[in-house]
PDB file of C-alpha atoms in Angstrom:
ATOM      1  CA  MET A   1     119.075  83.147 112.934  1.00 42.00           C
ATOM      2  CA  LYS A   2     116.849  83.292 109.834  1.00 43.00           C
ATOM      3  CA  LYS A   3     113.935  81.784 111.767  1.00 44.00           C
ATOM      4  CA  VAL A   4     114.267  84.343 114.561  1.00 40.00           C
ATOM      5  CA  LEU A   5     114.325  87.204 112.040  1.00 40.00           C
ATOM      6  CA  ALA A   6     111.314  85.778 110.182  1.00 42.00           C
ATOM      7  CA  LEU A   7     109.356  85.454 113.428  1.00 41.00           C
ATOM      8  CA  ALA A   8     110.175  89.041 114.397  1.00 40.00           C
ATOM      9  CA  VAL A   9     109.022  90.328 111.002  1.00 45.00           C
ATOM     10  CA  ALA A  10     105.845  88.241 111.206  1.00 46.00           C
ATOM     11  CA  ALA A  11     105.069  89.631 114.659  1.00 42.00           C
ATOM     12  CA  LEU A  12     105.569  93.235 113.522  1.00 42.00           C
ATOM     13  CA  VAL A  13     103.413  92.800 110.419  1.00 44.00           C
ATOM     14  CA  SER A  14     100.667  91.089 112.431  1.00 43.00           C
ATOM     15  CA  VAL A  15     100.570  93.902 114.994  1.00 38.00           C
ATOM     16  CA  ALA A  16     100.311  96.539 112.255  1.00 38.00           C
ATOM     17  CA  GLY A  17      97.503  94.582 110.586  1.00 39.00           C
ATOM     18  CA  ALA A  18      95.466  94.528 113.764  1.00 37.00           C
ATOM     19  CA  PHE A  19      94.924  98.308 113.723  1.00 34.00           C
ATOM     20  CA  ALA A  20      94.115  99.227 110.119  1.00 41.00           C
ATOM     21  CA  LEU A  21      94.201  98.126 106.526  1.00 47.00           C
ATOM     22  CA  ASP A  22      97.982  98.444 106.425  1.00 51.00           C
ATOM     23  CA  LEU A  23      99.262  97.153 103.123  1.00 56.00           C
ATOM     24  CA  GLY A  24     102.837  97.209 104.371  1.00 54.00           C
ATOM     25  CA  GLY A  25     104.203  99.244 101.495  1.00 60.00           C
ATOM     26  CA  ILE A  26     102.534  97.133  98.800  1.00 72.00           C
ATOM     27  CA  GLU A  27     101.621  99.423  95.953  1.00 86.00           C
ATOM     28  CA  GLY A  28     100.774  98.647  92.357  1.00 93.00           C
ATOM     29  CA  THR A  29      98.324  96.952  90.041  1.00 96.00           C
ATOM     30  CA  TRP A  30      98.007  93.242  89.298  1.00 96.00           C
ATOM     31  CA  LYS A  31      95.798  91.808  86.528  1.00 97.00           C
ATOM     32  CA  ASP A  32      93.565  88.756  86.639  1.00 97.00           C
ATOM     33  CA  GLU A  33      93.569  87.767  82.960  1.00 95.00           C
ATOM     34  CA  LYS A  34      90.620  85.359  83.229  1.00 95.00           C
ATOM     35  CA  TRP A  35      88.208  88.020  84.523  1.00 95.00           C
ATOM     36  CA  ASP A  36      89.740  91.142  82.882  1.00 96.00           C
ATOM     37  CA  ALA A  37      90.153  92.529  86.379  1.00 97.00           C
ATOM     38  CA  ASN A  38      92.765  94.819  87.886  1.00 98.00           C
ATOM     39  CA  TRP A  39      93.532  94.714  91.589  1.00 97.00           C
ATOM     40  CA  THR A  40      95.192  97.984  92.650  1.00 96.00           C
ATOM     41  CA  PHE A  41      96.859  98.242  96.054  1.00 92.00           C
ATOM     42  CA  ASN A  42      97.170 101.905  97.077  1.00 91.00           C
ATOM     43  CA  ALA A  43      99.449 103.584  99.610  1.00 84.00           C
ATOM     44  CA  SER A  44      96.276 105.160 101.043  1.00 83.00           C
ATOM     45  CA  GLY A  45      95.362 101.732 102.440  1.00 86.00           C
ATOM     46  CA  THR A  46      92.701 100.739  99.908  1.00 93.00           C
ATOM     47  CA  ILE A  47      92.442  97.955  97.374  1.00 95.00           C
ATOM     48  CA  THR A  48      90.470  98.785  94.239  1.00 96.00           C
ATOM     49  CA  LEU A  49      88.973  96.167  91.941  1.00 96.00           C
ATOM     50  CA  SER A  50      88.342  97.506  88.436  1.00 97.00           C
ATOM     51  CA  ILE A  51      87.623  96.280  84.932  1.00 95.00           C
ATOM     52  CA  ALA A  52      90.997  96.236  83.185  1.00 95.00           C
ATOM     53  CA  SER A  53      89.742  97.066  79.696  1.00 95.00           C
ATOM     54  CA  THR A  54      87.598 100.061  80.719  1.00 95.00           C
ATOM     55  CA  GLY A  55      89.090 101.218  84.028  1.00 95.00           C
ATOM     56  CA  GLU A  56      85.622 101.213  85.611  1.00 97.00           C
ATOM     57  CA  THR A  57      85.788 100.694  89.381  1.00 97.00           C
ATOM     58  CA  VAL A  58      83.856  97.645  90.535  1.00 96.00           C
ATOM     59  CA  TYR A  59      84.590  97.884  94.272  1.00 97.00           C
ATOM     60  CA  THR A  60      86.960  99.613  96.678  1.00 96.00           C
ATOM     61  CA  PHE A  61      88.009  97.704  99.787  1.00 96.00           C
ATOM     62  CA  SER A  62      88.885  99.875 102.803  1.00 94.00           C
ATOM     63  CA  ASP A  63      88.786  99.845 106.604  1.00 92.00           C
ATOM     64  CA  SER A  64      85.082 100.718 106.491  1.00 94.00           C
ATOM     65  CA  ASN A  65      83.936  97.626 104.588  1.00 96.00           C
ATOM     66  CA  ILE A  66      86.308  94.776 105.465  1.00 96.00           C
ATOM     67  CA  SER A  67      86.847  92.614 108.527  1.00 96.00           C
ATOM     68  CA  ASN A  68      89.363  90.053 109.744  1.00 95.00           C
ATOM     69  CA  PHE A  69      92.305  91.828 108.081  1.00 93.00           C
ATOM     70  CA  LYS A  70      95.525  89.895 108.604  1.00 93.00           C
ATOM     71  CA  ALA A  71      99.034  90.398 107.299  1.00 90.00           C
ATOM     72  CA  ASN A  72     101.442  87.507 107.718  1.00 90.00           C
ATOM     73  CA  ALA A  73     105.097  87.078 106.870  1.00 88.00           C
ATOM     74  CA  SER A  74     107.031  83.850 106.844  1.00 86.00           C
ATOM     75  CA  VAL A  75     110.082  82.417 105.155  1.00 88.00           C
ATOM     76  CA  SER A  76     107.829  81.217 102.309  1.00 84.00           C
ATOM     77  CA  GLY A  77     106.365  84.672 101.583  1.00 89.00           C
ATOM     78  CA  VAL A  78     103.997  87.428 102.678  1.00 90.00           C
ATOM     79  CA  SER A  79     100.201  87.310 102.632  1.00 91.00           C
ATOM     80  CA  LEU A  80      97.276  89.658 103.200  1.00 91.00           C
ATOM     81  CA  SER A  81      93.809  88.330 103.923  1.00 95.00           C
ATOM     82  CA  PHE A  82      90.429  89.855 104.749  1.00 96.00           C
ATOM     83  CA  SER A  83      86.692  89.289 104.498  1.00 97.00           C
ATOM     84  CA  CYS A  84      84.053  91.560 102.990  1.00 97.00           C
ATOM     85  CA  ALA A  85      80.370  91.217 103.929  1.00 97.00           C
ATOM     86  CA  ASP A  86      79.293  93.395 100.969  1.00 96.00           C
ATOM     87  CA  THR A  87      80.810  90.970  98.440  1.00 96.00           C
ATOM     88  CA  ASN A  88      80.134  87.798 100.492  1.00 97.00           C
ATOM     89  CA  ARG A  89      83.724  86.653 100.016  1.00 97.00           C
ATOM     90  CA  SER A  90      87.038  86.229 101.786  1.00 98.00           C
ATOM     91  CA  TYR A  91      90.243  87.183  99.977  1.00 97.00           C
ATOM     92  CA  LYS A  92      93.886  86.217 100.341  1.00 96.00           C
ATOM     93  CA  PHE A  93      96.808  87.643  98.364  1.00 95.00           C
ATOM     94  CA  THR A  94     100.178  85.947  98.705  1.00 93.00           C
ATOM     95  CA  LYS A  95     103.573  87.079  97.430  1.00 91.00           C
ATOM     96  CA  PRO A  96     105.751  83.964  97.491  1.00 90.00           C
ATOM     97  CA  ALA A  97     109.397  84.357  98.442  1.00 89.00           C
ATOM     98  CA  SER A  98     110.667  84.415  94.857  1.00 88.00           C
ATOM     99  CA  LEU A  99     111.922  86.869  92.262  1.00 88.00           C
ATOM    100  CA  SER A 100     108.557  86.888  90.476  1.00 88.00           C
ATOM    101  CA  THR A 101     106.327  89.952  90.864  1.00 90.00           C
ATOM    102  CA  ASP A 102     103.155  87.848  90.525  1.00 93.00           C
ATOM    103  CA  LEU A 103     100.737  87.399  93.414  1.00 94.00           C
ATOM    104  CA  GLU A 104      98.734  84.303  94.226  1.00 95.00           C
ATOM    105  CA  MET A 105      95.085  85.208  94.764  1.00 97.00           C
ATOM    106  CA  HIS A 106      92.567  83.051  96.628  1.00 97.00           C
ATOM    107  CA  ILE A 107      88.890  84.037  96.777  1.00 97.00           C
ATOM    108  CA  ASP A 108      86.484  82.083  98.963  1.00 97.00           C
ATOM    109  CA  PRO A 109      82.807  82.869  98.175  1.00 97.00           C
ATOM    110  CA  ASN A 110      80.555  82.348 101.211  1.00 95.00           C
ATOM    111  CA  TRP A 111      77.752  80.723  99.200  1.00 94.00           C
ATOM    112  CA  THR A 112      79.699  77.851  97.589  1.00 93.00           C
ATOM    113  CA  ASP A 113      82.473  75.372  98.331  1.00 93.00           C
ATOM    114  CA  THR A 114      84.155  76.235  95.023  1.00 95.00           C
ATOM    115  CA  ASP A 115      86.999  78.665  95.608  1.00 97.00           C
ATOM    116  CA  TYR A 116      88.850  80.709  92.993  1.00 97.00           C
ATOM    117  CA  ASP A 117      92.647  80.432  92.861  1.00 97.00           C
ATOM    118  CA  THR A 118      94.861  82.123  90.293  1.00 97.00           C
ATOM    119  CA  LYS A 119      98.098  84.014  89.801  1.00 96.00           C
ATOM    120  CA  ILE A 120      97.697  87.674  89.028  1.00 96.00           C
ATOM    121  CA  LYS A 121     100.366  89.436  86.987  1.00 95.00           C
ATOM    122  CA  PHE A 122     102.049  92.689  88.021  1.00 95.00           C
ATOM    123  CA  GLN A 123     101.162  95.551  85.642  1.00 93.00           C
ATOM    124  CA  LYS A 124     102.735  98.703  87.106  1.00 79.00           C
TER     125      LYS A 124
END
């Protein structure tokens, strides 16, 4: 029964992701300590990258500047992924099926084989 429910949820989330940057109710700010960066997921359907210490916006991801947006749900967690030609990177944010509020972030720069993987901590 759990597998059937998980597949139904995954199908619904995937369909919603095909039409717009639908963050599926994800809202809040997570901090990447290594780069002093805040990733803010907004109900308006944007993701803003800013400098944590100053609040200065570095980039705002939206429907107009991303491609390949996908939202996936499985029994192991939920993930959002997309590519951005302006930044020459692909991004993936995963919320594992756990009680932790942290997200796993994976950034794949187009110009190198070295990817960036880290956990980002929930701020608010």
